[in-house]
PDB file of C-alpha atoms in Angstrom:
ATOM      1  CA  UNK A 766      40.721 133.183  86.162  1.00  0.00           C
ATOM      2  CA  UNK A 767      40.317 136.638  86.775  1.00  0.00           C
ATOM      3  CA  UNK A 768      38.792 139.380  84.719  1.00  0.00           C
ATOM      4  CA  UNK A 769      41.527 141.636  82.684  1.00  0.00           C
ATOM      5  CA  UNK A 770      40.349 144.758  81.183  1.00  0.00           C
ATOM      6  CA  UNK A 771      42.720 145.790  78.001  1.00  0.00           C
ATOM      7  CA  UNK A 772      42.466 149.161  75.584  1.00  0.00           C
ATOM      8  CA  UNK A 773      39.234 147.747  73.803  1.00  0.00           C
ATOM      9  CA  UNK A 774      37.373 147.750  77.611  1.00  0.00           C
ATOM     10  CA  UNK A 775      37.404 151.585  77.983  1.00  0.00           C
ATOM     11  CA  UNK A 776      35.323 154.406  76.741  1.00  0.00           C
ATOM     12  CA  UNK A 777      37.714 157.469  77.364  1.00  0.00           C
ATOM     13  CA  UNK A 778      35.025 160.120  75.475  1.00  0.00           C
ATOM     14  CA  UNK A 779      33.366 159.399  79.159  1.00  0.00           C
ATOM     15  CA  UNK A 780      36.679 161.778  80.082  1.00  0.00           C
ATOM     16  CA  UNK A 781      35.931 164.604  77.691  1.00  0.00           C
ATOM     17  CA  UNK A 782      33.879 166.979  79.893  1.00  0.00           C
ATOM     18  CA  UNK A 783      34.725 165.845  83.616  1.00  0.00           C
ATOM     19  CA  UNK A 784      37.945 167.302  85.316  1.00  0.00           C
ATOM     20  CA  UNK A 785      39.941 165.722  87.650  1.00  0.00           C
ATOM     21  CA  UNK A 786      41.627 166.646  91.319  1.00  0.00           C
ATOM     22  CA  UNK A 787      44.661 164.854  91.948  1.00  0.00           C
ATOM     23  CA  UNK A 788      45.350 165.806  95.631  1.00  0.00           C
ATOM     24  CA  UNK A 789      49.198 166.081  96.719  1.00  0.00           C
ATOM     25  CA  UNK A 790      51.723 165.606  93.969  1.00  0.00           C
ATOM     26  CA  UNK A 791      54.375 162.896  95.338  1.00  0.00           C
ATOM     27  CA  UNK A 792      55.460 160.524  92.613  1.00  0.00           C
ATOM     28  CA  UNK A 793      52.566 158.289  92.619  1.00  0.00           C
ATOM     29  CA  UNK A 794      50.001 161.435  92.293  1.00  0.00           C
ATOM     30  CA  UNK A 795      52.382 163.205  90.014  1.00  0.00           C
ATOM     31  CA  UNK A 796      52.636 160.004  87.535  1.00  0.00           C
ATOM     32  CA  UNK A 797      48.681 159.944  87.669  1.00  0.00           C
ATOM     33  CA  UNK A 798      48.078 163.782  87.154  1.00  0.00           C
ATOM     34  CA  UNK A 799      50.915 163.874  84.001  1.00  0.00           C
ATOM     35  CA  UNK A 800      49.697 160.406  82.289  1.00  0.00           C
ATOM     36  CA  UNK A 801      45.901 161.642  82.301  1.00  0.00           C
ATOM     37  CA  UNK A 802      47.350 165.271  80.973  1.00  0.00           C
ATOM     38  CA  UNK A 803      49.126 163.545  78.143  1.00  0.00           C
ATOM     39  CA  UNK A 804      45.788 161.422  77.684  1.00  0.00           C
ATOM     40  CA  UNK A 805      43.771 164.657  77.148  1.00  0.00           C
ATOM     41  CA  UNK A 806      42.082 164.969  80.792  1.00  0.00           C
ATOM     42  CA  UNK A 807      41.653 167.928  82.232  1.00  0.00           C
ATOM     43  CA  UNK A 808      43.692 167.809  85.849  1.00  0.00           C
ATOM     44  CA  UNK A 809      44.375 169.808  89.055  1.00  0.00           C
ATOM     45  CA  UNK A 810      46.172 169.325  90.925  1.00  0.00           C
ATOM     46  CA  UNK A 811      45.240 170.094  94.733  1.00  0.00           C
ATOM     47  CA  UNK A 812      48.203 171.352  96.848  1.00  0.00           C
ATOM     48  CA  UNK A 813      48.977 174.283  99.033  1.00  0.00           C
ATOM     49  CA  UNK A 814      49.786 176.959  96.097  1.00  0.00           C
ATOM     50  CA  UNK A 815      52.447 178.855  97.720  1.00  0.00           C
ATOM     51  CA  UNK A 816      54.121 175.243  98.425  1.00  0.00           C
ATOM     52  CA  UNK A 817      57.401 173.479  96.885  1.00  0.00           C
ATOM     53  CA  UNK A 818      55.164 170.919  95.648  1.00  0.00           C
ATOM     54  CA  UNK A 819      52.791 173.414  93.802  1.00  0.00           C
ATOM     55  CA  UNK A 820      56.240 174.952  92.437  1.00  0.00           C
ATOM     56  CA  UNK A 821      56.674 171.548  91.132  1.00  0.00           C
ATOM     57  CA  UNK A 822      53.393 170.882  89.248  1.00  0.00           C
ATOM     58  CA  UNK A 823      53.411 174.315  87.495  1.00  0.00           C
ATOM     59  CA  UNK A 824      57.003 173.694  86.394  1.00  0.00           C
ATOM     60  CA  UNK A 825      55.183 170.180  84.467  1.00  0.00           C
ATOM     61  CA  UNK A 826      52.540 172.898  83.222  1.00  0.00           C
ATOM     62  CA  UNK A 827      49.693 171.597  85.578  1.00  0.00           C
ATOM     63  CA  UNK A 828      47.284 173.758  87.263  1.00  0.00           C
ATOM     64  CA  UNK A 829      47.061 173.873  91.114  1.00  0.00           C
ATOM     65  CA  UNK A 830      44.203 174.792  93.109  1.00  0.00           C
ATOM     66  CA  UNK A 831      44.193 174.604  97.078  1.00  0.00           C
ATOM     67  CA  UNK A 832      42.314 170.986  97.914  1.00  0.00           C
ATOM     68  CA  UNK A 833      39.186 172.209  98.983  1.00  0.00           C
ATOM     69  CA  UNK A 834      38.846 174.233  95.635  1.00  0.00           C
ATOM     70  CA  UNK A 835      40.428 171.161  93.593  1.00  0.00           C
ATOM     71  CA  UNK A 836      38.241 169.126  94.821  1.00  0.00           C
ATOM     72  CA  UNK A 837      34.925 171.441  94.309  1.00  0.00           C
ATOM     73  CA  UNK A 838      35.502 172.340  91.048  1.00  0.00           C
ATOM     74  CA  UNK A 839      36.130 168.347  90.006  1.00  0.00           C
ATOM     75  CA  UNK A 840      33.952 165.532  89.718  1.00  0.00           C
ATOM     76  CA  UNK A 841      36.743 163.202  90.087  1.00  0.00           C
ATOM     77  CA  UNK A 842      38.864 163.056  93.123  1.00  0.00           C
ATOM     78  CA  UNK A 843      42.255 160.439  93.180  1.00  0.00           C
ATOM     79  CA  UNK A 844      43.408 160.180  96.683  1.00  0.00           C
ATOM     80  CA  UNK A 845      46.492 158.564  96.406  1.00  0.00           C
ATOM     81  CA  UNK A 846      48.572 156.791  98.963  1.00  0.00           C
ATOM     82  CA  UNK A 847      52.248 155.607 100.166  1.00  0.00           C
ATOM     83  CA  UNK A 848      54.097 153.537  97.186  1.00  0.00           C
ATOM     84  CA  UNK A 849      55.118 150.372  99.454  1.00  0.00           C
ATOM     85  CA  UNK A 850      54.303 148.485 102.101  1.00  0.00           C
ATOM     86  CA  UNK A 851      54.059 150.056 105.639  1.00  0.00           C
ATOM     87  CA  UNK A 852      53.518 153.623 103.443  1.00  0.00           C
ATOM     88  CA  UNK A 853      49.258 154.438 104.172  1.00  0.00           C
ATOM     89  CA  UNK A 854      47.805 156.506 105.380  1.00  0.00           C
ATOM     90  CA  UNK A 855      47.917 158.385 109.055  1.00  0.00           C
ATOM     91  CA  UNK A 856      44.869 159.097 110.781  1.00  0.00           C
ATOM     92  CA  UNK A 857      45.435 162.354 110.650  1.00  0.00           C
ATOM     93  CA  UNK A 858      45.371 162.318 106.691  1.00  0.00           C
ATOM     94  CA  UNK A 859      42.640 160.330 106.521  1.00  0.00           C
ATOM     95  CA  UNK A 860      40.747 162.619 108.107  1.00  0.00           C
ATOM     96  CA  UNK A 861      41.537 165.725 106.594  1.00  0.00           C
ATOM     97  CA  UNK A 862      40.450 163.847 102.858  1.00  0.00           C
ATOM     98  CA  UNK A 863      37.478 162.698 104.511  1.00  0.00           C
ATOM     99  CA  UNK A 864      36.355 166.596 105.238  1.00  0.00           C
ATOM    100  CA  UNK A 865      37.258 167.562 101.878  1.00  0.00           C
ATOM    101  CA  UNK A 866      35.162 164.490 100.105  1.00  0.00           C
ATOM    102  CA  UNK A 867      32.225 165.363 102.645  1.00  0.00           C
ATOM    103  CA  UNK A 868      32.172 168.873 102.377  1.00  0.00           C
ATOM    104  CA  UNK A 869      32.970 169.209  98.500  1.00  0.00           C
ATOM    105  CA  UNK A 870      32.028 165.917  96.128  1.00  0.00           C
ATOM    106  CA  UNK A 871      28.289 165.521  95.273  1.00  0.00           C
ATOM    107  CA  UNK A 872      26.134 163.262  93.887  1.00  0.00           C
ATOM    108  CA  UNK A 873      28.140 161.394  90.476  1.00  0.00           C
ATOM    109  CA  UNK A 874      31.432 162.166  91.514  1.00  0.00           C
ATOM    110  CA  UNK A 875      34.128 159.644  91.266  1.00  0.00           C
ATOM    111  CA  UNK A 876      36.818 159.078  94.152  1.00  0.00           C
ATOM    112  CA  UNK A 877      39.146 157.116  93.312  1.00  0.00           C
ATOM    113  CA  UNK A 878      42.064 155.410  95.998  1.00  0.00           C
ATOM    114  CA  UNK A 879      45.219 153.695  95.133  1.00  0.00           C
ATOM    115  CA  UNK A 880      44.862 151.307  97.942  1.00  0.00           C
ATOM    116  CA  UNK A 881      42.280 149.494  99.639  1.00  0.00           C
ATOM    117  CA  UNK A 882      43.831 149.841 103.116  1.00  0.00           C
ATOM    118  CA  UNK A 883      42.486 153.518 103.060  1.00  0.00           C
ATOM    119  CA  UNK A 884      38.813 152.276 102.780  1.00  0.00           C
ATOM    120  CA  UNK A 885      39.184 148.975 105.099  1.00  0.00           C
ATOM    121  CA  UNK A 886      41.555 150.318 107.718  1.00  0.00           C
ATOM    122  CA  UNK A 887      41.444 153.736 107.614  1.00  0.00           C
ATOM    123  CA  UNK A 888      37.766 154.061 106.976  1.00  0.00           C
ATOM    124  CA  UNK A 889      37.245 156.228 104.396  1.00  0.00           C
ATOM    125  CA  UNK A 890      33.626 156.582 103.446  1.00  0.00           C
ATOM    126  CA  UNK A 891      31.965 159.020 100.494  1.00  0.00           C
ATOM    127  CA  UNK A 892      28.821 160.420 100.562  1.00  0.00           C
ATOM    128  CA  UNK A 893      25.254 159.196  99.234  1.00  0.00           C
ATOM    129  CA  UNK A 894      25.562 158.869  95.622  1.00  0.00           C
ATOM    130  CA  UNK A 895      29.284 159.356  95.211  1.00  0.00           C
ATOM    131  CA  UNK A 896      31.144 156.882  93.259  1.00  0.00           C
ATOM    132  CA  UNK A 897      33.932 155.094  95.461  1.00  0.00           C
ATOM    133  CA  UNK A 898      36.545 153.067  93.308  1.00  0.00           C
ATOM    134  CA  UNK A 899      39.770 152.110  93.296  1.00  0.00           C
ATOM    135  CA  UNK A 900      42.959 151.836  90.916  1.00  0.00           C
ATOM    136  CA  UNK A 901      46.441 150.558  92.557  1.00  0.00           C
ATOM    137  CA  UNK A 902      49.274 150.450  89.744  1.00  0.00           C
ATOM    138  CA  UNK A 903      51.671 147.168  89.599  1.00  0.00           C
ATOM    139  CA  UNK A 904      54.627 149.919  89.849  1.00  0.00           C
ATOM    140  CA  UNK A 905      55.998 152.652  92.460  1.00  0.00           C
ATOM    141  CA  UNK A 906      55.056 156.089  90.614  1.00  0.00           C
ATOM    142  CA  UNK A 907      58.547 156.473  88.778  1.00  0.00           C
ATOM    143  CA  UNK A 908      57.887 153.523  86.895  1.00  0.00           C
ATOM    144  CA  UNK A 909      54.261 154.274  86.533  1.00  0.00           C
ATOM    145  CA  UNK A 910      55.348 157.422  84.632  1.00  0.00           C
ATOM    146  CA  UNK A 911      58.475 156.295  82.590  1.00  0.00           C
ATOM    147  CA  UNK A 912      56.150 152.899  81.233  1.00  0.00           C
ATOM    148  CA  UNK A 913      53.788 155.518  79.960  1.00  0.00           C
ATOM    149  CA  UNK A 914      56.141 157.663  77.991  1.00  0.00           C
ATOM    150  CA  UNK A 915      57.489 154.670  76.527  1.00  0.00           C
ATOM    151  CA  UNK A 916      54.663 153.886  75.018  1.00  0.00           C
ATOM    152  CA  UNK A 917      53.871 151.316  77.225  1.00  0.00           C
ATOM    153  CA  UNK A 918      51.917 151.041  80.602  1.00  0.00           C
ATOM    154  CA  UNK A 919      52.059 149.463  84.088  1.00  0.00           C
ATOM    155  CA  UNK A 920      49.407 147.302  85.015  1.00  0.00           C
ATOM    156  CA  UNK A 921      46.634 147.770  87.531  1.00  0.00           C
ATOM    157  CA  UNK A 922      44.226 146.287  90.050  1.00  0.00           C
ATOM    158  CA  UNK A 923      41.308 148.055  89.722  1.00  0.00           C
ATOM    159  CA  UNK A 924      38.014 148.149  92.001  1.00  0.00           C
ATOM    160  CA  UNK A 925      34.432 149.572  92.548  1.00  0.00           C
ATOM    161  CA  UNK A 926      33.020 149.692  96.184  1.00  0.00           C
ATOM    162  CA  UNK A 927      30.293 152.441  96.054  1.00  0.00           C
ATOM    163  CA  UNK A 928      28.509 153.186  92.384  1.00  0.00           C
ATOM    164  CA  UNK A 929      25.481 155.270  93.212  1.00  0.00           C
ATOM    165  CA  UNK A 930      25.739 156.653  89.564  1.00  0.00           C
ATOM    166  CA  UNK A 931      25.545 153.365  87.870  1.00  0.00           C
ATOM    167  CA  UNK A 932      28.687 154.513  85.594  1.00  0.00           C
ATOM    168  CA  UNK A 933      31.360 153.818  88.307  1.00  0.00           C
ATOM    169  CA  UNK A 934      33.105 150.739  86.125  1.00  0.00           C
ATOM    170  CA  UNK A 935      33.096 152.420  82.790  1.00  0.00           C
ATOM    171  CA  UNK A 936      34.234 155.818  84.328  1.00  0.00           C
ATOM    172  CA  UNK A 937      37.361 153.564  86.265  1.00  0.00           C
ATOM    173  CA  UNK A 938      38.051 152.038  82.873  1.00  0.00           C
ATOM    174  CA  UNK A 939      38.373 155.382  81.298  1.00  0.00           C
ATOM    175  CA  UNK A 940      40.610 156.837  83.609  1.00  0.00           C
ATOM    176  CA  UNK A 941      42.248 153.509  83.714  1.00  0.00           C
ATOM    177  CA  UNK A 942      42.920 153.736  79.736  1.00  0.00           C
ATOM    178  CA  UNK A 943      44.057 157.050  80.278  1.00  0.00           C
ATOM    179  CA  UNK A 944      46.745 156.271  82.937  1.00  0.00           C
ATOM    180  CA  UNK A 945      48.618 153.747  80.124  1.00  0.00           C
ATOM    181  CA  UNK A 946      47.058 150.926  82.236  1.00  0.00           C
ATOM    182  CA  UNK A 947      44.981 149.117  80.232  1.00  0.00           C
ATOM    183  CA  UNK A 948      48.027 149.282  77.302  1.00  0.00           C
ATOM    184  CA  UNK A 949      49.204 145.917  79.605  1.00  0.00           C
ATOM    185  CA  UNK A 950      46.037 145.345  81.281  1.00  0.00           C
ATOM    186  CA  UNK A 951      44.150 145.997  84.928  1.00  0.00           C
ATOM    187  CA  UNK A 952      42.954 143.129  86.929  1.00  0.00           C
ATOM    188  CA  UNK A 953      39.082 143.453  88.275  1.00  0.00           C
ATOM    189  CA  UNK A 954      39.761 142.842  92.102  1.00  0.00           C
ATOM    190  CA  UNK A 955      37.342 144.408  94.973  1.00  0.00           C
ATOM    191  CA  UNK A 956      38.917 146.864  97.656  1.00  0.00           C
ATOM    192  CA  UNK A 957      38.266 144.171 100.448  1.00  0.00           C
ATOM    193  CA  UNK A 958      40.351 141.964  98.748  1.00  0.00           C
ATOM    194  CA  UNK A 959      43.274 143.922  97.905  1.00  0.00           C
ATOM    195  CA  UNK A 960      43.407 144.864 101.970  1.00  0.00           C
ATOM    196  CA  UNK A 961      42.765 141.681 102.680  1.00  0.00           C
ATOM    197  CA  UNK A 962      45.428 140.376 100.600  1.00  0.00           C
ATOM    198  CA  UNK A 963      48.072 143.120 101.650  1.00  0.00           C
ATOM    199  CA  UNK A 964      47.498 142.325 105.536  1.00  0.00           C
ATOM    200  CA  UNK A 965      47.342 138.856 105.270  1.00  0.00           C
ATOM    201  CA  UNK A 966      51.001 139.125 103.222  1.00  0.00           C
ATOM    202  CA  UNK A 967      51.995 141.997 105.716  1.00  0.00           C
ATOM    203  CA  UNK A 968      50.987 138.903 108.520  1.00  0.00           C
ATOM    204  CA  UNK A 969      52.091 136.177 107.356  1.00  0.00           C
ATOM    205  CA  UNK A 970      55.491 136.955 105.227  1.00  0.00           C
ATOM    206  CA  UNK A 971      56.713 140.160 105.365  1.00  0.00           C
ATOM    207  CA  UNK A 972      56.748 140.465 109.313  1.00  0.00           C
ATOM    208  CA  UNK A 973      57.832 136.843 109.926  1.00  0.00           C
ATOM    209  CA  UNK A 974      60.457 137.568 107.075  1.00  0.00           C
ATOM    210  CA  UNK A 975      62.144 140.383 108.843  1.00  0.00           C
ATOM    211  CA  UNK A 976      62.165 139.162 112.087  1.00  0.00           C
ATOM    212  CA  UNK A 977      64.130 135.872 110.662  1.00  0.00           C
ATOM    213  CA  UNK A 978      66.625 138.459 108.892  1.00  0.00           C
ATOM    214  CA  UNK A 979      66.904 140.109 111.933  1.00  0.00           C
ATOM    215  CA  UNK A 980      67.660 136.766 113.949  1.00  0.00           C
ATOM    216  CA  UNK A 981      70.042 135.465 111.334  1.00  0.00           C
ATOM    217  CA  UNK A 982      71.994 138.431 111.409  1.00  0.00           C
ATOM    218  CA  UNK A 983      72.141 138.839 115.673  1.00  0.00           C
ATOM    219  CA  UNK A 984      73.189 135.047 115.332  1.00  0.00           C
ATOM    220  CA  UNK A 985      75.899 135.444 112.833  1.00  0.00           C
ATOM    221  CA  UNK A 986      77.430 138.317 114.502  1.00  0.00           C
ATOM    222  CA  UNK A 987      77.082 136.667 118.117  1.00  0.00           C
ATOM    223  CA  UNK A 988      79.367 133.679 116.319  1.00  0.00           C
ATOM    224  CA  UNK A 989      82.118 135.936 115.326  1.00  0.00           C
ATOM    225  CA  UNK A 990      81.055 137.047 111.845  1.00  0.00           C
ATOM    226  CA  UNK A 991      81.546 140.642 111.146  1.00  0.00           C
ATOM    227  CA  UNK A 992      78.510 142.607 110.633  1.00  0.00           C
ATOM    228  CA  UNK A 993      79.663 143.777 106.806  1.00  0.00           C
ATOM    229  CA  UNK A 994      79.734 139.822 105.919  1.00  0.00           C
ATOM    230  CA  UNK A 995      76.437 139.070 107.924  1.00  0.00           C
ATOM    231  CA  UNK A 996      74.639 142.222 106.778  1.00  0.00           C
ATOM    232  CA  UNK A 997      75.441 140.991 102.846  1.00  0.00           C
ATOM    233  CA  UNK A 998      74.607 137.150 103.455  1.00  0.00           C
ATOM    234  CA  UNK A 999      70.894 137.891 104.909  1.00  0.00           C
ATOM    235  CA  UNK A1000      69.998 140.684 103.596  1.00  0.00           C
ATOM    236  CA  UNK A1001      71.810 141.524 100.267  1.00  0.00           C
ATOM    237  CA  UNK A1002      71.768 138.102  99.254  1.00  0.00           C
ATOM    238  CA  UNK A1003      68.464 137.971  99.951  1.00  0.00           C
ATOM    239  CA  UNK A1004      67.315 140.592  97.296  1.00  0.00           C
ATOM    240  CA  UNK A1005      69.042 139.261  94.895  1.00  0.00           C
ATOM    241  CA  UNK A1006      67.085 136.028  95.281  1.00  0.00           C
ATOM    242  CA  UNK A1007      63.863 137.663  95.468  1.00  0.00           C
ATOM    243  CA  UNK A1008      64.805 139.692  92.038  1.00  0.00           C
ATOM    244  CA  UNK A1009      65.145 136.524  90.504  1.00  0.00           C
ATOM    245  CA  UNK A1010      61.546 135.167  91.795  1.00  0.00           C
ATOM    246  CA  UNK A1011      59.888 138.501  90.917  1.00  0.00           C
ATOM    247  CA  UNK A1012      61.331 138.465  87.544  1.00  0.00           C
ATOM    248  CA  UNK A1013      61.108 134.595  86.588  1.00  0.00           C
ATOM    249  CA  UNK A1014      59.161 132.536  89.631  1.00  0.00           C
ATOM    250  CA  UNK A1015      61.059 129.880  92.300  1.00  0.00           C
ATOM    251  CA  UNK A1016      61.326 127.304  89.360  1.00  0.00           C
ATOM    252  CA  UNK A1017      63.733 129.702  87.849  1.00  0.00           C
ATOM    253  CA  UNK A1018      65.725 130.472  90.655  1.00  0.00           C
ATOM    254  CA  UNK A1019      66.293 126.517  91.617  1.00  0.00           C
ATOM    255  CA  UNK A1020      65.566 124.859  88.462  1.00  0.00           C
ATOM    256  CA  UNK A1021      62.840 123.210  86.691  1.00  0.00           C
ATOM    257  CA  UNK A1022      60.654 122.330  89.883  1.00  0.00           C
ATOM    258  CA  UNK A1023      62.045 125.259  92.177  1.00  0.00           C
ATOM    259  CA  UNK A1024      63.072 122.489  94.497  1.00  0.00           C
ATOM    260  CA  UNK A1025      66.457 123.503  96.091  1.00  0.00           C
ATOM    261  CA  UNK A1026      69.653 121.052  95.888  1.00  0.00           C
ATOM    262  CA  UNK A1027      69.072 119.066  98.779  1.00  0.00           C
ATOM    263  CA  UNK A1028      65.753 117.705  97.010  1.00  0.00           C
ATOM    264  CA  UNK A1029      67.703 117.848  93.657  1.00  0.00           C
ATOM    265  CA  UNK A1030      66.345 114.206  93.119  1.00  0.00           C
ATOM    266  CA  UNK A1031      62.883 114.742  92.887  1.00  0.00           C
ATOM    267  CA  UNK A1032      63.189 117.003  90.377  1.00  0.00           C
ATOM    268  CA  UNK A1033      61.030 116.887  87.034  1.00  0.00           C
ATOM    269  CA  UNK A1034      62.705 115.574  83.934  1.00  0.00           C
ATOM    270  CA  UNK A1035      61.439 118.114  81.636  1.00  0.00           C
ATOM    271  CA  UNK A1036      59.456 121.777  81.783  1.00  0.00           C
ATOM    272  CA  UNK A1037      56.534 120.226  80.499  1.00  0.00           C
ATOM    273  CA  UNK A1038      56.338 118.070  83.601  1.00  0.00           C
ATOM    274  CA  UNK A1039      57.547 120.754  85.897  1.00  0.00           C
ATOM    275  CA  UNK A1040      55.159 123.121  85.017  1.00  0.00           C
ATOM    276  CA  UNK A1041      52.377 119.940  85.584  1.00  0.00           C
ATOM    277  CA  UNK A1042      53.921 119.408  89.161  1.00  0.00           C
ATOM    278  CA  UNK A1043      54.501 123.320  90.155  1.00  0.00           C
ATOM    279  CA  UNK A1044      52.561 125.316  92.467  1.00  0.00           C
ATOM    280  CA  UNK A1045      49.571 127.239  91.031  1.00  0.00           C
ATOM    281  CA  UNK A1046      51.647 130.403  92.456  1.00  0.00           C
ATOM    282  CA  UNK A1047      54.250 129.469  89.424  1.00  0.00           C
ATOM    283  CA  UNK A1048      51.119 129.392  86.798  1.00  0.00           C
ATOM    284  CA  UNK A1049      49.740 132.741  88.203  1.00  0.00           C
ATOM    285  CA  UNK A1050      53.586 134.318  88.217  1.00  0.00           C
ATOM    286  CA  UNK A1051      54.058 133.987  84.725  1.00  0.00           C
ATOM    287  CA  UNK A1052      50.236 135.550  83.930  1.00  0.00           C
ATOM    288  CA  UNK A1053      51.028 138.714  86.111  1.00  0.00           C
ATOM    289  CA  UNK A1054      54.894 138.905  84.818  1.00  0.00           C
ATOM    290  CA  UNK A1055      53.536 139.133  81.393  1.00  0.00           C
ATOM    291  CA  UNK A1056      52.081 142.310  81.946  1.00  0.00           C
ATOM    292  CA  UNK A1057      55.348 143.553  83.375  1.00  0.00           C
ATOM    293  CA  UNK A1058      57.237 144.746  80.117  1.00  0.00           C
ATOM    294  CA  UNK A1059      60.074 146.298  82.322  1.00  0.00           C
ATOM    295  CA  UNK A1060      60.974 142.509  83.207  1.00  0.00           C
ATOM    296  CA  UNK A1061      60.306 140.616  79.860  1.00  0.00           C
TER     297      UNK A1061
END
């Protein structure tokens, strides 16, 4: 069972006196910058100030600083990423937030990612004695936002890689508390994992998945379907079965034991014997969609 961290875990007076950079202002960085301004955190946000997106942070009332200067006059730094899969980081980006963290954080600053593929594939490294953590929210950075307004929160995975300050895991919490994350709860992961985890998926299902929507389709369309009625049986379709698992696991979406017809006869008798005879993945679903209030 893995560690959850909930409102009780976090110390947010460790917030009071420390400011934070938020570099870029997309909707992930934008839902982090606003949440921890609504928290009580002091924020900048690090943009180009003659820039649309600068326009669009001092329209929200946040202050905007080039990056270099954002990140100087902070001693935490959130380098945030793409919102999906297949949405990192370039090489070129990587680099140019690797000069700024080298040239500008010091000893007891906090960086903190929202992905461990920046760290484990793009290489991102912080100086001696710089903290080095991570927070990824369950939730693209609309939802991220909207959650916290409504009094709610989206959950996190949350991670420390580097803590030359010894405070890294209460400072993470803080911020973590201060996001709305903790109001539904962060998981403690490592940043090795959560790569690990989104290549092996990226490997072994979401790759192999396209490629058989893509094969499905060619061979429907090579037997004479048309491309509207192909296009909507492998790929619309297919959403609308994968809503249903996100939202209520495979046991839902085929019945008791998530066994489709053709096996209809070995099928449990009851839920309490279904849920003996599911996969751990269904006992684990329901855990994780519990801390999903937009699909209760």
């Amino acid at each position: 069972m893995s560690t959850v961290l909930d409102p009780n875990s976090a110390d947010l007076t460790l917030l009071q006196d420390r400011q934070v950079a938020v570099l870029g202002f997309d909707a992930l960085a934008a839902a982090h910058a606003l949440n921890l301004r609504d928290s009580g955190v002091d924020v900048w946000v690090g943009v180009a100030p003659d820039s649309r997106l600068a326009a669009r942070a001092e329209i929200e009332g946040l202050a905007v600083a080039e990056p270099a200067q954002a990140v100087e006059r902070c001693d935490i730094v959130l380098v945030p990423g793409g919102e999906g899969p297949g949405q990192g980081h370039g090489e070129h980006e990587v680099a140019d937030y690797q000069r700024l963290i080298d040239a500008h954080t010091e000893p007891g600053d906090l960086v903190i990612v929202t992905s461990g593929a920046i760290v484990r594939r793009g290489g991102l490294t912080v100086p001696e004695g710089v903290d080095l953590a991570m927070l990824r929210a369950i939730g693209d950075g609309d939802r991220v936002r909207e959650e916290y307004l409504d009094g709610r929160g989206c959950p996190a995975l949350v991670a420390v890689a580097t803590d030359g300050s010894g405070a890294a895991q209460a400072t993470l919490t803080a911020y973590a508390a201060a996001m709305g994350a903790l109001r539904s709860g962060a998981i403690v992961t490592t940043i090795e994992h959560d790569a690990l985890a989104a290549e092996h998926a990226e490997k072994h299902v979401h790759a192999p998945l396209q490629a058989m929507v893509e094969t499905a389709f060619d061979d429907l369309v090579d037997r004479g379907v048309e491309e509207e009625v192909a296009y909507l049986a492998v790929v619309h379709d297919l959403k609308t079965r994968i809503d249903q698992i996100a939202e209520a696991g495979f046991a839902t979406q085929y019945g008791p034991t998530g066994l489709p017809e053709e096996h209809a006869g070995e099928r449990a008798t009851s839920r309490r014997s279904a849920a003996r005879s599911a996969h751990p993945l269904e006992q684990v679903g329901r855990r994780v969609r519990a801390m999903m209030s937009w699909i209760r």
